[in-house]
Tab-separated table of C-alpha atoms in Angstrom:
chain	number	residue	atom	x	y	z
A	1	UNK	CA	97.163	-214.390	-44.058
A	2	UNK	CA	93.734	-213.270	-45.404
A	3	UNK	CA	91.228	-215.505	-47.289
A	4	UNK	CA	91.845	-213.547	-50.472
A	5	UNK	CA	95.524	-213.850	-50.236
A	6	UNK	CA	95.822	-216.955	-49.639
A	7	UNK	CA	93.329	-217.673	-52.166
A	8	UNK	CA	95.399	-215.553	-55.151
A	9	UNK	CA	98.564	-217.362	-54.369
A	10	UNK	CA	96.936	-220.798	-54.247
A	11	UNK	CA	95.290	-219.783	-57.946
A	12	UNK	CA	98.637	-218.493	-59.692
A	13	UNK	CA	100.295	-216.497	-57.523
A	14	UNK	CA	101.949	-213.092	-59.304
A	15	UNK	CA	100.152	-213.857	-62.542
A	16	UNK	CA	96.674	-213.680	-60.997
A	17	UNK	CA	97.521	-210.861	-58.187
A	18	UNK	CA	98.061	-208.681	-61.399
A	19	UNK	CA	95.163	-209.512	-63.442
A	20	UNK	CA	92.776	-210.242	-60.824
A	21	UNK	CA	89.634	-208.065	-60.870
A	22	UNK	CA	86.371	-209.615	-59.861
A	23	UNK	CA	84.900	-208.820	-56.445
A	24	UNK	CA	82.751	-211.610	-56.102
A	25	UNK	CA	84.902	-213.473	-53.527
A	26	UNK	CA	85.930	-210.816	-51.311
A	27	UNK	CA	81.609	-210.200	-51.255
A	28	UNK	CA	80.937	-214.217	-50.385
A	29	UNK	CA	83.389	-213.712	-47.737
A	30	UNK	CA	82.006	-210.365	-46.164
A	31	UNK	CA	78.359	-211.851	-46.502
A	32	UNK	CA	79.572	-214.803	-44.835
A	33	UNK	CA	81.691	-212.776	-41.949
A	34	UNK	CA	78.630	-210.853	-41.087
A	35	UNK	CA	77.000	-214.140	-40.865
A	36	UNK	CA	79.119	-215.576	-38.284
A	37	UNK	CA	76.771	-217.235	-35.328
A	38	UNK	CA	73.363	-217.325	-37.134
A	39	UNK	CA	72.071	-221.143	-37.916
A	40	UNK	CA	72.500	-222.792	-41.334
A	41	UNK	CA	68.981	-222.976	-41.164
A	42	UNK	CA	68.210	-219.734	-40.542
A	43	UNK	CA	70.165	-218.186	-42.997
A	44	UNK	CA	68.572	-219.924	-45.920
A	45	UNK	CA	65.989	-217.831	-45.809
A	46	UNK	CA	67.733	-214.815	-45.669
A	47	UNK	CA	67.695	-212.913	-48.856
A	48	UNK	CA	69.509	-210.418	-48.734
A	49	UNK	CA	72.555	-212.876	-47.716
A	50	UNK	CA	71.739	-215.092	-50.865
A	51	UNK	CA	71.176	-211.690	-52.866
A	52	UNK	CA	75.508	-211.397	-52.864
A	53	UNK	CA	75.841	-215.372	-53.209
A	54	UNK	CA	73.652	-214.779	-56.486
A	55	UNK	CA	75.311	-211.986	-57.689
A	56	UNK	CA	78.504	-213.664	-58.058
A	57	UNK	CA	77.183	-215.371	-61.250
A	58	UNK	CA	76.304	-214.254	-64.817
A	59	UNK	CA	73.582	-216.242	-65.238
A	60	UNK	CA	70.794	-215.825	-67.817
A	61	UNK	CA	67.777	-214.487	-65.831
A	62	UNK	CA	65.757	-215.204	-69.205
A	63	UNK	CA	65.923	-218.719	-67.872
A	64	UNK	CA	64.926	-220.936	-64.968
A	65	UNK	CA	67.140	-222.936	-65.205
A	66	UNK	CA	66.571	-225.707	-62.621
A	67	UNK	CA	68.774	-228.550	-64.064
A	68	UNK	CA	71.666	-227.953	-61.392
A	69	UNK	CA	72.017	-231.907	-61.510
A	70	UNK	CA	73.668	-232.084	-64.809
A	71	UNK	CA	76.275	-229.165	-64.722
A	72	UNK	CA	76.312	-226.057	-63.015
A	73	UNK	CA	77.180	-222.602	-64.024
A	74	UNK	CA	80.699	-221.244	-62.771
A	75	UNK	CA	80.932	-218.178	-60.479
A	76	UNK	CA	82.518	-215.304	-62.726
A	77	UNK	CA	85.779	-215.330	-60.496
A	78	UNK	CA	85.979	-219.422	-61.797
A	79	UNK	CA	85.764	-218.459	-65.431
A	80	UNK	CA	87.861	-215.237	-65.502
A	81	UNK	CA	90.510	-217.501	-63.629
A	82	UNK	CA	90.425	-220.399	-66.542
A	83	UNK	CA	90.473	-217.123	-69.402
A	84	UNK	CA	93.386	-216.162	-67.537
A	85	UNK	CA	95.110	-219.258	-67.458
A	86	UNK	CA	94.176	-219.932	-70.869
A	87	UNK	CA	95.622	-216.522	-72.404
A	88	UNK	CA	98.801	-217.777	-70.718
A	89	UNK	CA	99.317	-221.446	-71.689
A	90	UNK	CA	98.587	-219.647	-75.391
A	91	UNK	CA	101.503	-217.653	-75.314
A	92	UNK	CA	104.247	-220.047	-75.976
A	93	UNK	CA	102.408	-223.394	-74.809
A	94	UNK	CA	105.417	-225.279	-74.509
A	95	UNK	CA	106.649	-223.341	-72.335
A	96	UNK	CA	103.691	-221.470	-70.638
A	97	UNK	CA	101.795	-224.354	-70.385
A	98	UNK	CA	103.526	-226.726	-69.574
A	99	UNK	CA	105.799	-225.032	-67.491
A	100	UNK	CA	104.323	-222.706	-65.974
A	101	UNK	CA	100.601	-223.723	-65.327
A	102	UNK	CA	100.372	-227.300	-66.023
A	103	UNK	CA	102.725	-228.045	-62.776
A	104	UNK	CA	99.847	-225.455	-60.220
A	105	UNK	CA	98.088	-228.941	-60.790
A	106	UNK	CA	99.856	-230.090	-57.302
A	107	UNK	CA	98.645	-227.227	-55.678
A	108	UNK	CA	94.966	-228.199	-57.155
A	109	UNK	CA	95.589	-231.536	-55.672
A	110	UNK	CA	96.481	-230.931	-51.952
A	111	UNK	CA	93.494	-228.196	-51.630
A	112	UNK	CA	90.806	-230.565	-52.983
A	113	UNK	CA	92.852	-233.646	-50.670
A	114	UNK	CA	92.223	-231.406	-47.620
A	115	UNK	CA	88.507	-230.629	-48.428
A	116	UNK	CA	88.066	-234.155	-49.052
A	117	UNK	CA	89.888	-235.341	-46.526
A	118	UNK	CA	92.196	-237.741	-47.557
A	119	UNK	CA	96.109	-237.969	-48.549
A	120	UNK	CA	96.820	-236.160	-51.916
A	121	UNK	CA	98.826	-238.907	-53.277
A	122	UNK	CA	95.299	-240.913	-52.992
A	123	UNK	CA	93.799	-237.985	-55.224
A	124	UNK	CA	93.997	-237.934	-59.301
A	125	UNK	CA	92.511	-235.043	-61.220
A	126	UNK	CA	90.189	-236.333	-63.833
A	127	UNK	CA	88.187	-234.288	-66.444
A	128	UNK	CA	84.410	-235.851	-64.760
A	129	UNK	CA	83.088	-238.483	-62.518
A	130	UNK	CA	82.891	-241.126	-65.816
A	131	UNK	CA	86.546	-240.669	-66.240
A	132	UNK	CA	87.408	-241.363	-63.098
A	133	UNK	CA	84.376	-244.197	-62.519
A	134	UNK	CA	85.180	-245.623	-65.448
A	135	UNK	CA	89.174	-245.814	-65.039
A	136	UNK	CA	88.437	-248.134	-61.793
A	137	UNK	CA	85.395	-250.127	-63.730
A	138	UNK	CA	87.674	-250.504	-66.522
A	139	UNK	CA	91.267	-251.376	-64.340
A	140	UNK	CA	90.087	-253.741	-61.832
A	141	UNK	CA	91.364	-257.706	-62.825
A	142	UNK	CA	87.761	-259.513	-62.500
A	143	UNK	CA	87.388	-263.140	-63.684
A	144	UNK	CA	84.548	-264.965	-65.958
A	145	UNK	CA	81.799	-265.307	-63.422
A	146	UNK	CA	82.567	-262.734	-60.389
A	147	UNK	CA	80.082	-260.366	-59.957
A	148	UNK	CA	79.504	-256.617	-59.807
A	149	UNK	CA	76.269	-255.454	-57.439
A	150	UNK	CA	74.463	-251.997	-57.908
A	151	UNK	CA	71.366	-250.889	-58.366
A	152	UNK	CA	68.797	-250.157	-61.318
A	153	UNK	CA	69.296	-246.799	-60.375
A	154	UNK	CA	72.606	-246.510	-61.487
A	155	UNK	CA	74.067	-243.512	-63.855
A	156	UNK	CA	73.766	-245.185	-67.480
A	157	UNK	CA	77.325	-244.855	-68.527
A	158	UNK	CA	78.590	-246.880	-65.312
A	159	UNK	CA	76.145	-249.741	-66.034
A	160	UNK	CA	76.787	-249.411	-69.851
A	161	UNK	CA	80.373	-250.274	-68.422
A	162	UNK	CA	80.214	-253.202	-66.524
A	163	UNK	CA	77.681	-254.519	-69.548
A	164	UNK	CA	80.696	-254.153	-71.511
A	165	UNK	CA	82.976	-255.878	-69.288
A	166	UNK	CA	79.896	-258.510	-69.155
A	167	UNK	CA	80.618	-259.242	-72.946
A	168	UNK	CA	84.186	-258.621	-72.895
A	169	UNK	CA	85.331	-260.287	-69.933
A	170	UNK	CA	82.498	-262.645	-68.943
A	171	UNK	CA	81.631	-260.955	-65.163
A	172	UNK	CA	78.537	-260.886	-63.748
A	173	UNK	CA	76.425	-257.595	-63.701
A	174	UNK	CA	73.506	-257.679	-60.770
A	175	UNK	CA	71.250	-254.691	-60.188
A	176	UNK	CA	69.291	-254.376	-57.713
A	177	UNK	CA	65.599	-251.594	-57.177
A	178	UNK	CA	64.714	-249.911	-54.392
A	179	UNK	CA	61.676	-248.223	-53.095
A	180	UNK	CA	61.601	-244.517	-53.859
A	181	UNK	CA	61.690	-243.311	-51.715
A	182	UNK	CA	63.077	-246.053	-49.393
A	183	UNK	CA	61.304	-245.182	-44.943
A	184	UNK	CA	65.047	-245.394	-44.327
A	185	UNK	CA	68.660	-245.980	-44.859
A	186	UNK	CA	68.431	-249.157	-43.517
A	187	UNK	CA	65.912	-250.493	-46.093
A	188	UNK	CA	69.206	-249.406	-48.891
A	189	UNK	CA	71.864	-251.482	-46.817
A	190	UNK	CA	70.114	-254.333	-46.261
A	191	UNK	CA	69.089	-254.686	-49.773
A	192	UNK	CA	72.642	-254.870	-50.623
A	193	UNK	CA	73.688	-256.837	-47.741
A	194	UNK	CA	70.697	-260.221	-48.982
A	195	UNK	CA	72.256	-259.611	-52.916
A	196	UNK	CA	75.447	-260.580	-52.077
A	197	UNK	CA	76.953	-264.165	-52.882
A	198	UNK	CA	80.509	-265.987	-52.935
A	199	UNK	CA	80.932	-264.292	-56.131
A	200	UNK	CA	80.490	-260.961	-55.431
A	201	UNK	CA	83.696	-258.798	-56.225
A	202	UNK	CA	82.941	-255.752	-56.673
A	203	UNK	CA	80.036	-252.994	-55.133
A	204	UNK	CA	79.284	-249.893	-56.672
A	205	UNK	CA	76.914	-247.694	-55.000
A	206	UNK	CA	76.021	-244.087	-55.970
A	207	UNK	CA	76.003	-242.097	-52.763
A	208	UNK	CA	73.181	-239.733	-54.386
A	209	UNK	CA	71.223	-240.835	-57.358
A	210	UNK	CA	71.020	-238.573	-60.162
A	211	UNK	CA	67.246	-239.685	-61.005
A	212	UNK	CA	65.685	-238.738	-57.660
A	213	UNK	CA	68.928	-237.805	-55.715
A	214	UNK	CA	68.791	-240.763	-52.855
A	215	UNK	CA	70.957	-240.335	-50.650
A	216	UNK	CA	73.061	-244.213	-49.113
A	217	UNK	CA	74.375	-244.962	-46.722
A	218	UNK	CA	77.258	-245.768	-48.396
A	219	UNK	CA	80.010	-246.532	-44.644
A	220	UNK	CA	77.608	-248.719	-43.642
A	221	UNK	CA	78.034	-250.438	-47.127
A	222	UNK	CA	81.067	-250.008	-47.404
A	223	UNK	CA	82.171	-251.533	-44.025
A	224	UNK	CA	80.028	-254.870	-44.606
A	225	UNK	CA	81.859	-255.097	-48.181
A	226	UNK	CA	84.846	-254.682	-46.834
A	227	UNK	CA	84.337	-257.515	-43.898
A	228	UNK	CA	84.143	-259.661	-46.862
A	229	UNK	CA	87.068	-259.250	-49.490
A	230	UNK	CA	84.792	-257.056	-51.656
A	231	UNK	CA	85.828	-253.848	-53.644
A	232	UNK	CA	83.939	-250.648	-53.157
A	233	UNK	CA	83.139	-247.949	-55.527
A	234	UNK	CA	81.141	-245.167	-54.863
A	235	UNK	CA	79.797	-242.715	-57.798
A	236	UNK	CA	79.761	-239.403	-56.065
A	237	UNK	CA	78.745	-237.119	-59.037
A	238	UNK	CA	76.558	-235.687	-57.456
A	239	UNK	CA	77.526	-235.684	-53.555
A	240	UNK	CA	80.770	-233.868	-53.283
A	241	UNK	CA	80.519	-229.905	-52.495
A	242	UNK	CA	76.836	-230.772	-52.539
A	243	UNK	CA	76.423	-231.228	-48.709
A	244	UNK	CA	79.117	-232.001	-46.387
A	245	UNK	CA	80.933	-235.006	-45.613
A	246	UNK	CA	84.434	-236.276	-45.511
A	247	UNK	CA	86.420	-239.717	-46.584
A	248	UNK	CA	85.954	-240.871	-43.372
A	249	UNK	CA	82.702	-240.355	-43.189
A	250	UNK	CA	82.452	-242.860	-46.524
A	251	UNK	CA	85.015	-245.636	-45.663
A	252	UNK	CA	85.320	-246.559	-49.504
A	253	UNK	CA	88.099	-248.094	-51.823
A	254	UNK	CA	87.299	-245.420	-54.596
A	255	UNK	CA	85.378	-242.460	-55.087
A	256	UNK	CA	84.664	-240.585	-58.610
A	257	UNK	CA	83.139	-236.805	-58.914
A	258	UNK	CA	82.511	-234.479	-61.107
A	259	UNK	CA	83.808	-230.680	-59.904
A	260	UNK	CA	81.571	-228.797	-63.105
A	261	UNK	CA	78.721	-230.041	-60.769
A	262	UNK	CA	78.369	-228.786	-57.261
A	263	UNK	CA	81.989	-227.451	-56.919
A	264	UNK	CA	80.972	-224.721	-59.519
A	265	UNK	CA	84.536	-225.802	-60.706
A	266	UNK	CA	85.161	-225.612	-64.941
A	267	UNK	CA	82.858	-227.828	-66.895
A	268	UNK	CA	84.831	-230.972	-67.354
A	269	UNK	CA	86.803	-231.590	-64.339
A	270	UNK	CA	86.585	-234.297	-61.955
A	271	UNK	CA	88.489	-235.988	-59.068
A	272	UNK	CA	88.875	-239.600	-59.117
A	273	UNK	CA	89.811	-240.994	-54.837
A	274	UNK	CA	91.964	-244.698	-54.822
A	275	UNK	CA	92.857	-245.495	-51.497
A	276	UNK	CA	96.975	-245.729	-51.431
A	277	UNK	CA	96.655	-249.418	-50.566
A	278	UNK	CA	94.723	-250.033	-53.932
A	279	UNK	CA	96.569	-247.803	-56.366
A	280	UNK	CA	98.890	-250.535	-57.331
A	281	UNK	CA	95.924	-252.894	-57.885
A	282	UNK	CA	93.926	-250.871	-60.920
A	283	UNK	CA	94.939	-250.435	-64.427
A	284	UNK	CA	94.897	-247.153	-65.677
A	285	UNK	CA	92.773	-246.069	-68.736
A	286	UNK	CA	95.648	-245.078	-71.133
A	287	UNK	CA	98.974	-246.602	-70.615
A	288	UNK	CA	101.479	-245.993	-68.305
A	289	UNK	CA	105.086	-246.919	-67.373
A	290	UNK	CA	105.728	-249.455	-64.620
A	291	UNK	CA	107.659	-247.050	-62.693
A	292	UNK	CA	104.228	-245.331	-62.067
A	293	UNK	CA	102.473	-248.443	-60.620
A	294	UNK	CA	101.737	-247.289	-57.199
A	295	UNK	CA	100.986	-243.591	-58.236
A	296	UNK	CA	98.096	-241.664	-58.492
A	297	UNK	CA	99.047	-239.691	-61.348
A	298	UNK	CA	98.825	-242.605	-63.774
A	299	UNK	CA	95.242	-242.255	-63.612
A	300	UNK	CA	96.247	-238.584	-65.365
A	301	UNK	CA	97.901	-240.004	-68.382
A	302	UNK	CA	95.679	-238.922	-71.079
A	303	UNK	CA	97.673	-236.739	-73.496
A	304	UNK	CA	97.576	-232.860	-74.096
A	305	UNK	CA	94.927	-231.385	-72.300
A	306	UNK	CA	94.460	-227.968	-71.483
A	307	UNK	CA	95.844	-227.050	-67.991
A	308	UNK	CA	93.355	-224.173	-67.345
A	309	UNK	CA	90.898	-225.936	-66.434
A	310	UNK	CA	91.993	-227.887	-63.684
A	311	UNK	CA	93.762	-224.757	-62.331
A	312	UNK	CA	91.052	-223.018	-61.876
A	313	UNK	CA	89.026	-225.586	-59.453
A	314	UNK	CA	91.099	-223.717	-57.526
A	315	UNK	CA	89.115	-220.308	-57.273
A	316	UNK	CA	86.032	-222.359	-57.190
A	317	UNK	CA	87.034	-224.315	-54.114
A	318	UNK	CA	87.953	-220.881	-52.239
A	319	UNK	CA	84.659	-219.720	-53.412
A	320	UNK	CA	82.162	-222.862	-51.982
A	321	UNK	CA	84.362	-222.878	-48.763
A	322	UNK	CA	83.864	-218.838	-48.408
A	323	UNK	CA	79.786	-219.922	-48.500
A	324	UNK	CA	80.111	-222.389	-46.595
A	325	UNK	CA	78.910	-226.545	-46.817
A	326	UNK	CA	76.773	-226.579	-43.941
A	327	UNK	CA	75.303	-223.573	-44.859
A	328	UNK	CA	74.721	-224.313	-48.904
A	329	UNK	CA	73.375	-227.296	-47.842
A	330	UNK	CA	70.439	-225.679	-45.870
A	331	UNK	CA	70.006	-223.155	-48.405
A	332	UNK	CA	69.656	-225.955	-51.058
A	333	UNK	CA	66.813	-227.863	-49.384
A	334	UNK	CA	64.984	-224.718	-48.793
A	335	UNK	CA	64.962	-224.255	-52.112
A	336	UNK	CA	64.216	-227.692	-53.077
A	337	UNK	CA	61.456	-228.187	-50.131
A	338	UNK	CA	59.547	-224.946	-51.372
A	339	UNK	CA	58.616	-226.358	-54.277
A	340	UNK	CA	58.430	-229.679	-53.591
A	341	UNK	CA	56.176	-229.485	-50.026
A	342	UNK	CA	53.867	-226.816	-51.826
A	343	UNK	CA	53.401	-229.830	-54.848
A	344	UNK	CA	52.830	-232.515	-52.728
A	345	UNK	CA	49.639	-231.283	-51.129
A	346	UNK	CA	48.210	-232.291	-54.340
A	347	UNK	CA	46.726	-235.651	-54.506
A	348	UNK	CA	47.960	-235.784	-58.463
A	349	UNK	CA	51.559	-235.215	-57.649
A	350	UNK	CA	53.558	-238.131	-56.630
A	351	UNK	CA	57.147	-237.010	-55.153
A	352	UNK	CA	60.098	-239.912	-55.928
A	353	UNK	CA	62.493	-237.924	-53.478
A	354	UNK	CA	62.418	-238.118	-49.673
A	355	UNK	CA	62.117	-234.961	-47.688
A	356	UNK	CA	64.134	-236.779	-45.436
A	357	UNK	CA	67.944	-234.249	-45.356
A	358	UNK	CA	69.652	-237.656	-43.874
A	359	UNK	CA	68.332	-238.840	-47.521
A	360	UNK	CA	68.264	-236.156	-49.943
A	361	UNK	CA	69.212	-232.452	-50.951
A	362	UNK	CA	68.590	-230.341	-53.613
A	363	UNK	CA	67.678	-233.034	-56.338
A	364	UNK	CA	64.148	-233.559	-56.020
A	365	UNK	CA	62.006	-235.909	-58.423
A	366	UNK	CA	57.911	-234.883	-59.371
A	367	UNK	CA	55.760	-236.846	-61.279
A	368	UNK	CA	51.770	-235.818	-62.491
A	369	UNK	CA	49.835	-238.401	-62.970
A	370	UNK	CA	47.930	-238.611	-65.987
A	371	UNK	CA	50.840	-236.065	-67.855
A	372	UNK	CA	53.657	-237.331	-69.869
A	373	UNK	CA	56.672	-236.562	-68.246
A	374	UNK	CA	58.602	-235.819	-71.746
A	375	UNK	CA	55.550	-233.176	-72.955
A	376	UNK	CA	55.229	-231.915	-69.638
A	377	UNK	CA	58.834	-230.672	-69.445
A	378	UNK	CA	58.779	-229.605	-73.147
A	379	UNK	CA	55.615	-227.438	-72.183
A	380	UNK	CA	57.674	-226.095	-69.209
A	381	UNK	CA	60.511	-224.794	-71.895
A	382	UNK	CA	58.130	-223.350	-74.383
A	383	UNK	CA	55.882	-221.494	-72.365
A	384	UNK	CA	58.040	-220.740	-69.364
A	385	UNK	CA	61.501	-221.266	-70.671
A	386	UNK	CA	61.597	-223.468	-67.448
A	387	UNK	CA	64.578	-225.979	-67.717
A	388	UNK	CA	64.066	-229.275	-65.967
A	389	UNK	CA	64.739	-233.136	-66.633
A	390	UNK	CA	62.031	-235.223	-67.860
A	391	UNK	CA	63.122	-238.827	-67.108
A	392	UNK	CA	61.207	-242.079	-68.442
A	393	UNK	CA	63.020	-244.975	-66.318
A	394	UNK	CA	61.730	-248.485	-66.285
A	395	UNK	CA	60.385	-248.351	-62.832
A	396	UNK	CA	58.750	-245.010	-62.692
A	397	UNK	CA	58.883	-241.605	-64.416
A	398	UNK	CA	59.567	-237.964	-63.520
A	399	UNK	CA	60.805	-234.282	-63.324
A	400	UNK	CA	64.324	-233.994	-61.948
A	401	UNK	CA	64.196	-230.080	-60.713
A	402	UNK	CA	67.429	-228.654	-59.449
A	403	UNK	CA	67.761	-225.526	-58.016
A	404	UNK	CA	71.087	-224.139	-57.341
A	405	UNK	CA	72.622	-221.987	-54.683
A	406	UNK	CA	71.955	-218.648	-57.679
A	407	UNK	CA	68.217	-219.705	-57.379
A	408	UNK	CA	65.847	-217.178	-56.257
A	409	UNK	CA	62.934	-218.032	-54.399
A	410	UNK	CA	60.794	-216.390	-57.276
A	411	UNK	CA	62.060	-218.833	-59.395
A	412	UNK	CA	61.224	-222.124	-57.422
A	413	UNK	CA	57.464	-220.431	-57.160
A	414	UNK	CA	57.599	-220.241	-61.005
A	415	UNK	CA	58.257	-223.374	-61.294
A	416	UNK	CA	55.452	-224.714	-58.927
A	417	UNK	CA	52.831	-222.102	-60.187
A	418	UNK	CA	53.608	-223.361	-63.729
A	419	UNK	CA	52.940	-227.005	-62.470
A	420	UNK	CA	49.760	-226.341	-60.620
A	421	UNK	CA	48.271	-224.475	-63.895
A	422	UNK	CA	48.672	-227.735	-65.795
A	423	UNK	CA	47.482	-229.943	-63.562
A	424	UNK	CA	44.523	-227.711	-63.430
A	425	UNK	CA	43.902	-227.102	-66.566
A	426	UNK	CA	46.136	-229.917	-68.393
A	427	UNK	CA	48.421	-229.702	-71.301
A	428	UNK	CA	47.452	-227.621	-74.109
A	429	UNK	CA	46.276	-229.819	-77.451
C-alpha cells in the first residue's frame, strides 16, 4: 500500500479520499524518495530539497517568524484536514461528530503509540503538554511534607502547579539551577542525584527546556529515580517530533507533549504517556467512573470538544514521518547553528544554549550585553518584523530564536545581520 493511501485511510478514509486536494504530501514524499542514501547532514544544506519542505506551508513571508518554540504553523494538508473534519461534525453534530469522527480518535491513538513507541492503551490524547502535565501533577496522592524535585528552569505553569499543591496539600516544592550551558549531561544527573532525600516523591524533569532548550538526560534520571521508589515525570513540550527518540530511550513513568509544537499537528493538541502499571494510581482532572480506573481514556474526560482537531494529528504525523526525524533534526541545527556560531564570534554576545546536538536543537538562547533583552526584541519587531522571545529569568536573560523546518537560510541571516547592526551601533533613542 502506498504512503498516500495509507495515509488517506488512516485520516478519514472515503470522506477525505473525496475531498482531498493538497499536493503537499505526495511532494515531501517524492523530495524525500529522491533523497534516499544521502546523510542527514548533508541534506540540510540542500535547498532545493528544503525549497518543497517549505512550500508545503502558507506562511506569512512578511514575517520572520523565529518563535517555533511556542507553537508552530500547520502544513496546509494539516489544516485543510481539520476544515474538513470540521464541515462534517457541523452537519448534524450528534451524529457526525460524534459518530462519525469523534470515534477516528483510536486510529489517532495507535499511530502516535507506534511513533512513540509505547502501547496505545498507555497513550491519552490531551489538548497540550499542561493538560496532560498537569493531570499527573494534579492526580498523584502526595502527603504533607514529601517532596517534588525540578529545576528553576522549569515551564511556569508546571511549577505554578506544584506551588499550588504546596498550599493546598502541604508537599514540598525543591528546584534546583544549573549551569547554562552545563560541559555535560553528567553535570544535569548528578545535580539531581545530591538533591534527593527520604522525602523525595516525585521528579519532574523537562527533557528540553523551553528557555534555552537543554537537552537531559532524562533515562539516566529516570533509572536512578526509579531504583528508589520515586515517580518520574518528564515535560516533553518541546522534545517530541523535535529530534528523534523513543519511550525506551526515556524509561519514564509519564510523559506530557504538546503536538501544535514540533508535530505541526492543530494548535491545541497534546499527548499525555502513563505507563499501564501507573494508570490506576493517578486521578484524573475531571471526574470519572470507577469502571474507568485502569484506563487511559479517563485522562480524556473533559466534556464536548471538537473532534477535528485531534483527527487531524493524523495528516501531520504522515507528514513529519514523510520528512523524516533524523533528517529534520539536522536540518534544524543547521539552521539554529548559522545564526548562532556566526553571533558568538562576538565578544558581546553570550550564547545560554550548547552547540552540543547530544544537548540541544533548534532552540537556541542569545543574550547582548549591555542591551535589554525586552527592547532588543521589541526593536527586532518594529524594524524587522523579526519575531523572537525576549526572556528576563532570575538567573540570566535572553533571546529564545526558533527557526523551524519552513525557515530559509535568508531568514536566519536576517536575523543575525539585524543583531550585529545593534550591537554596532546600539539601540536607537
Amino acid at each position: 500500500m502506498s504512503t498516500r493511501r495509507a495515509f488517506l485511510g488512516l485520516a478519514a478514509g472515503a470522506y477525505a479520499l473525496a475531498a482531498f486536494r493538497d499536493d503537499a504530501l505526495d511532494r515531501v514524499v517524492a523530495a524525500s524518495r529522491a533523497a534516499e542514501g544521502t546523510a542527514p547532514e548533508t541534506l540540510a544544506t540542500d535547498e532545493r530539497y528544503w525549497g518543497e519542505i517549505q512550500q508545503a506551508f502558507g506562511v506569512n513571508r512578511s514575517y520572520v517568524n523565529l518563535n517555533n518554540g511556542g507553537v508552530c504553523p500547520s502544513p496546509r494538508v494539516v489544516q485543510e484536514a481539520m476544515k474538513r473534519y470540521l464541515d462534517l461534525s457541523n452537519e448534524a453534530p450528534v451524529y457526525t461528530m460524534w459518530q462519525l469522527v469523534e470515534p477516528q480518535v483510536e486510529s489517532v491513538r495507535r499511530s502516535l503509540a507506534r511513533e512513540f513507541g509505547c502501547d496505545p492503551e498507555e497513550m491519552a490524547i490531551t489538548r497540550n503538554a499542561s493538560e496532560g502535565l498537569e493531570t499527573v501533577q494534579q492526580g498523584l496522592d502526595l502527603a504533607p511534607g514529601d517532596e517534588v524535585l525540578t529545576t528553576t528552569h522549569d515551564y511556569p505553569r508546571m511549577l505554578t502547579t506544584w506551588r499550588q499543591r504546596e498550599r493546598r496539600d502541604g508537599i514540598v516544592l525543591k528546584t534546583i539551577p544549573f549551569p547554562f550551558p552545563p560541559p555535560s549531561l553528567d553535570v544535569l544527573a548528578e545535580r539531581f542525584e545530591e538533591a534527593l532525600t527520604p522525602r523525595t516523591k516525585v521528579i519532574l524533569v523537562c527533557h528540553m527546556t523551553n528557555l534555552t532548550g537543554q537537552v537531559f538526560p532524562v533515562k539516566r534520571i529516570c533509572r536512578m529515580a526509579r531504583e528508589r521508589g520515586i515517580e518520574t515525570i518528564v515535560d516533553g513540550a518541546h522534545s517530541f517530533a523535535h529530534f528523534p527518540f523513543k519511550q525506551e530511550d526515556l524509561d519514564c513513568d509519564y510523559y506530557g507533549t504538546s503536538l501544535h509544537k514540533w508535530l505541526f499537528a492543530p494548535h491545541g493538541t497534546g499527548f499525555l504517556y502513563v505507563r499501564r502499571s501507573k494508570i490506576g494510581r493517578v486521578w484524573p482532572l475531571m471526574a470519572a467512573e470507577k469502571r474507568q480506573d485502569e484506563d487511559i481514556r479517563k485522562f480524556e474526560e473533559i466534556g464536548t470538544h471538537p473532534a477535528a482537531n485531534h483527527n487531524a494529528i493524523a495528516e501531520a504525523l504522515v507528514f513529519h514521518q514523510g520528512i523524516g526525524a533524523e533528517r529534520k533534526a539536522a536540518r534544524l541545527l543547521y539552521l539554529r547553528d548559522r545564526w548562532m556560531r556566526r553571533l558568538a564570534e562576538n565578544p558581546r554576545v553570550r550564547i545560554h544554549t550548547s552547540f552540543d546536538p547530544a544537548m540541544s536543537c533548534a532552540i537556541g538562547n542569545v543574550q547582548v550585553e549591555g542591551v535589554d533583552t525586552e527592547k532588543l526584541g521589541r526593536h527586532l519587531f518594529d524594524t524587522r518584523r523579526i519575531i523572537v522571545v525576549p526572556i528576563k529569568h532570575p538567573e540570566f536573560e535572553g533571546l529564545r530564536v526558533t527557526p523551524c523546518v519552513y525557515t530559509t537560510p535568508d531568514e536566519v541571516d536576517q536575523f543575525a545581520e539585524a543583531m550585529e547592526s545593534v550591537i554596532a551601533k546600539g539601540l536607537p533613542a
